[in-house]
Coordinates of C-alpha atoms in Angstrom, one line a residue:
X1 CA 101.5 103.9 113.4
X2 CA 99.8 103.8 110.1
X3 CA 100.8 101.5 107.3
X4 CA 101.9 103.5 104.2
X5 CA 101.9 101.8 100.8
X6 CA 103.7 103.6 98.0
X7 CA 105.6 102.9 94.8
X8 CA 109.0 101.4 95.7
X9 CA 112.3 101.1 93.9
X10 CA 113.2 97.4 93.7
X11 CA 116.9 98.3 93.8
X12 CA 116.6 100.1 97.1
X13 CA 118.5 98.1 99.7
X14 CA 115.5 97.3 101.9
X15 CA 113.2 96.5 99.0
X16 CA 115.9 94.4 97.3
X17 CA 116.4 92.4 100.6
X18 CA 112.7 91.6 100.9
X19 CA 112.4 90.6 97.2
X20 CA 115.5 88.4 97.5
X21 CA 114.0 86.8 100.6
X22 CA 110.8 86.2 98.6
X23 CA 112.8 84.5 95.8
X24 CA 114.8 82.4 98.3
X25 CA 111.6 81.3 100.0
X26 CA 110.1 80.3 96.7
X27 CA 113.2 78.3 95.8
X28 CA 113.2 76.6 99.3
X29 CA 109.6 75.3 99.0
X30 CA 109.1 74.8 95.2
X31 CA 110.7 72.2 93.0
X32 CA 113.3 73.5 90.4
X33 CA 111.7 74.6 87.2
X34 CA 108.5 75.6 88.9
X35 CA 109.6 78.8 90.7
X36 CA 107.9 81.8 89.2
X37 CA 109.1 84.5 91.6
X38 CA 110.8 87.3 89.9
X39 CA 114.6 87.4 89.9
X40 CA 116.6 90.6 89.8
X41 CA 116.8 90.5 86.0
X42 CA 113.0 91.0 85.7
X43 CA 112.8 93.9 88.1
X44 CA 113.4 96.5 85.3
X45 CA 110.4 95.3 83.2
X46 CA 108.6 98.6 82.3
X47 CA 105.2 96.9 82.7
X48 CA 106.0 96.1 86.3
X49 CA 105.4 98.5 89.2
X50 CA 106.6 97.6 92.7
X51 CA 105.1 98.9 96.0
X52 CA 106.3 98.8 99.5
X53 CA 104.3 98.8 102.7
X54 CA 106.0 100.7 105.5
X55 CA 105.2 101.4 109.1
X56 CA 107.3 104.1 110.9
X57 CA 109.7 104.0 107.9
X58 CA 110.3 100.3 108.2
X59 CA 109.6 98.1 105.2
X60 CA 107.2 95.3 106.2
X61 CA 106.1 94.0 102.8
X62 CA 106.2 94.3 99.1
X63 CA 104.0 93.6 96.1
X64 CA 103.9 94.4 92.4
X65 CA 101.5 94.7 89.5
X66 CA 102.4 93.8 85.9
X67 CA 100.5 94.9 82.9
X68 CA 99.6 91.9 80.7
X69 CA 97.4 93.8 78.3
X70 CA 95.0 96.8 78.4
X71 CA 92.4 94.9 80.4
X72 CA 94.5 92.3 82.3
X73 CA 97.1 92.7 85.1
X74 CA 99.1 90.2 87.1
X75 CA 100.0 90.4 90.8
X76 CA 103.7 89.5 91.5
X77 CA 106.1 89.4 94.4
X78 CA 103.7 89.6 97.2
X79 CA 105.8 89.1 100.3
X80 CA 105.4 90.1 104.0
X81 CA 108.5 90.0 106.2
X82 CA 108.1 87.1 108.7
X83 CA 108.1 89.4 111.8
X84 CA 105.2 91.4 110.3
X85 CA 102.9 88.5 109.4
X86 CA 99.5 88.4 111.0
X87 CA 99.3 92.3 111.1
X88 CA 97.2 92.8 108.0
X89 CA 100.2 93.9 105.8
X90 CA 99.4 91.3 103.1
X91 CA 95.7 92.2 102.9
X92 CA 96.5 95.9 102.9
X93 CA 99.0 95.4 100.0
X94 CA 96.5 93.2 98.1
X95 CA 93.8 95.8 98.5
X96 CA 96.2 98.5 97.4
X97 CA 97.2 96.6 94.3
X98 CA 93.6 95.9 93.4
X99 CA 92.8 99.6 93.7
X100 CA 95.7 100.4 91.5
X101 CA 94.4 97.9 88.9
X102 CA 90.9 99.3 89.1
X103 CA 92.0 102.9 88.6
X104 CA 94.3 101.8 85.8
X105 CA 91.3 100.5 83.9
X106 CA 92.1 96.8 84.2
X107 CA 89.0 94.5 84.2
X108 CA 90.8 91.4 85.4
X109 CA 93.7 90.7 87.8
X110 CA 95.3 87.2 87.9
X111 CA 98.1 85.6 89.8
X112 CA 100.1 82.4 90.2
X113 CA 101.0 80.9 93.6
X114 CA 102.2 77.6 94.9
X115 CA 100.2 74.6 95.9
X116 CA 102.3 73.4 98.8
X117 CA 101.4 74.0 102.4
X118 CA 103.9 76.9 102.5
X119 CA 101.6 78.9 100.3
X120 CA 98.3 78.0 102.2
X121 CA 98.1 81.5 103.8
X122 CA 98.6 83.2 100.5
X123 CA 95.9 81.1 98.8
X124 CA 93.5 81.8 101.7
X125 CA 94.1 85.5 101.4
X126 CA 93.4 85.5 97.7
X127 CA 90.3 83.4 98.1
X128 CA 88.9 85.7 100.8
X129 CA 89.5 88.7 98.5
X130 CA 87.4 87.0 95.8
X131 CA 90.0 85.4 93.6
X132 CA 89.0 82.1 92.1
X133 CA 91.1 79.3 90.5
X134 CA 91.5 79.7 86.7
X135 CA 93.2 78.2 83.8
X136 CA 96.9 79.0 83.4
X137 CA 97.6 82.3 81.7
X138 CA 100.8 83.9 80.2
X139 CA 103.8 81.6 80.6
X140 CA 102.2 79.4 83.3
X141 CA 101.3 75.7 82.7
X142 CA 99.1 73.1 84.3
X143 CA 101.3 71.4 86.9
X144 CA 100.9 70.1 90.4
X145 CA 103.1 72.9 91.9
X146 CA 101.1 75.9 90.8
X147 CA 97.6 77.3 90.9
X148 CA 96.5 80.3 88.9
X149 CA 93.7 82.5 90.3
X150 CA 91.8 85.5 88.8
X151 CA 89.5 88.2 89.9
X152 CA 87.1 90.2 87.7
X153 CA 87.1 93.9 88.7
X154 CA 84.1 96.2 88.7
X155 CA 86.1 99.0 87.0
X156 CA 86.6 102.7 87.8
X157 CA 83.6 104.5 88.9
X158 CA 81.7 101.4 89.8
X159 CA 82.2 101.9 93.5
X160 CA 84.5 100.0 95.9
X161 CA 84.8 96.3 95.4
X162 CA 84.0 94.1 98.3
X163 CA 86.6 94.1 101.0
X164 CA 88.4 97.2 99.7
X165 CA 87.4 99.9 102.1
X166 CA 88.7 103.5 102.0
X167 CA 92.3 104.2 103.1
X168 CA 94.0 101.2 101.5
X169 CA 97.0 103.4 101.0
X170 CA 97.2 104.4 104.7
X171 CA 96.0 101.7 107.0

């Protein structure tokens, strides 16, 4: 079965459950005051668009993109359900979000993730996709629990970026 990635309502029961699991995970492995996962109050931000990755109708992962300014977007709420890890869901979601950013005219995409071992797979995924560590942006600060990363995009019409083959919406 193909993996379908499409805009998702964060208040839909299955999407909400994955987002709540993402927040719970972040709280389990990150010291208080350093959790940057979105809570339910932030889900209605008009600059934020959520996506869900489904196979055979079952939600396997989520991700979001937030507009920071006309040229800069942030990735948020990347989470793959435990039983779907290792199946390419996270990479497919990342490729999809980067394609959305490129077609939206963003020139840069950044993110914040944790530094503990619990976030090692996420950091590895982002590095393989071309993200590099950067200075904190937005509300983030220099601290031992967070790393910020950024990727400069080629822009619309410049051809596909490395690692983003055709069919990122349907894998």
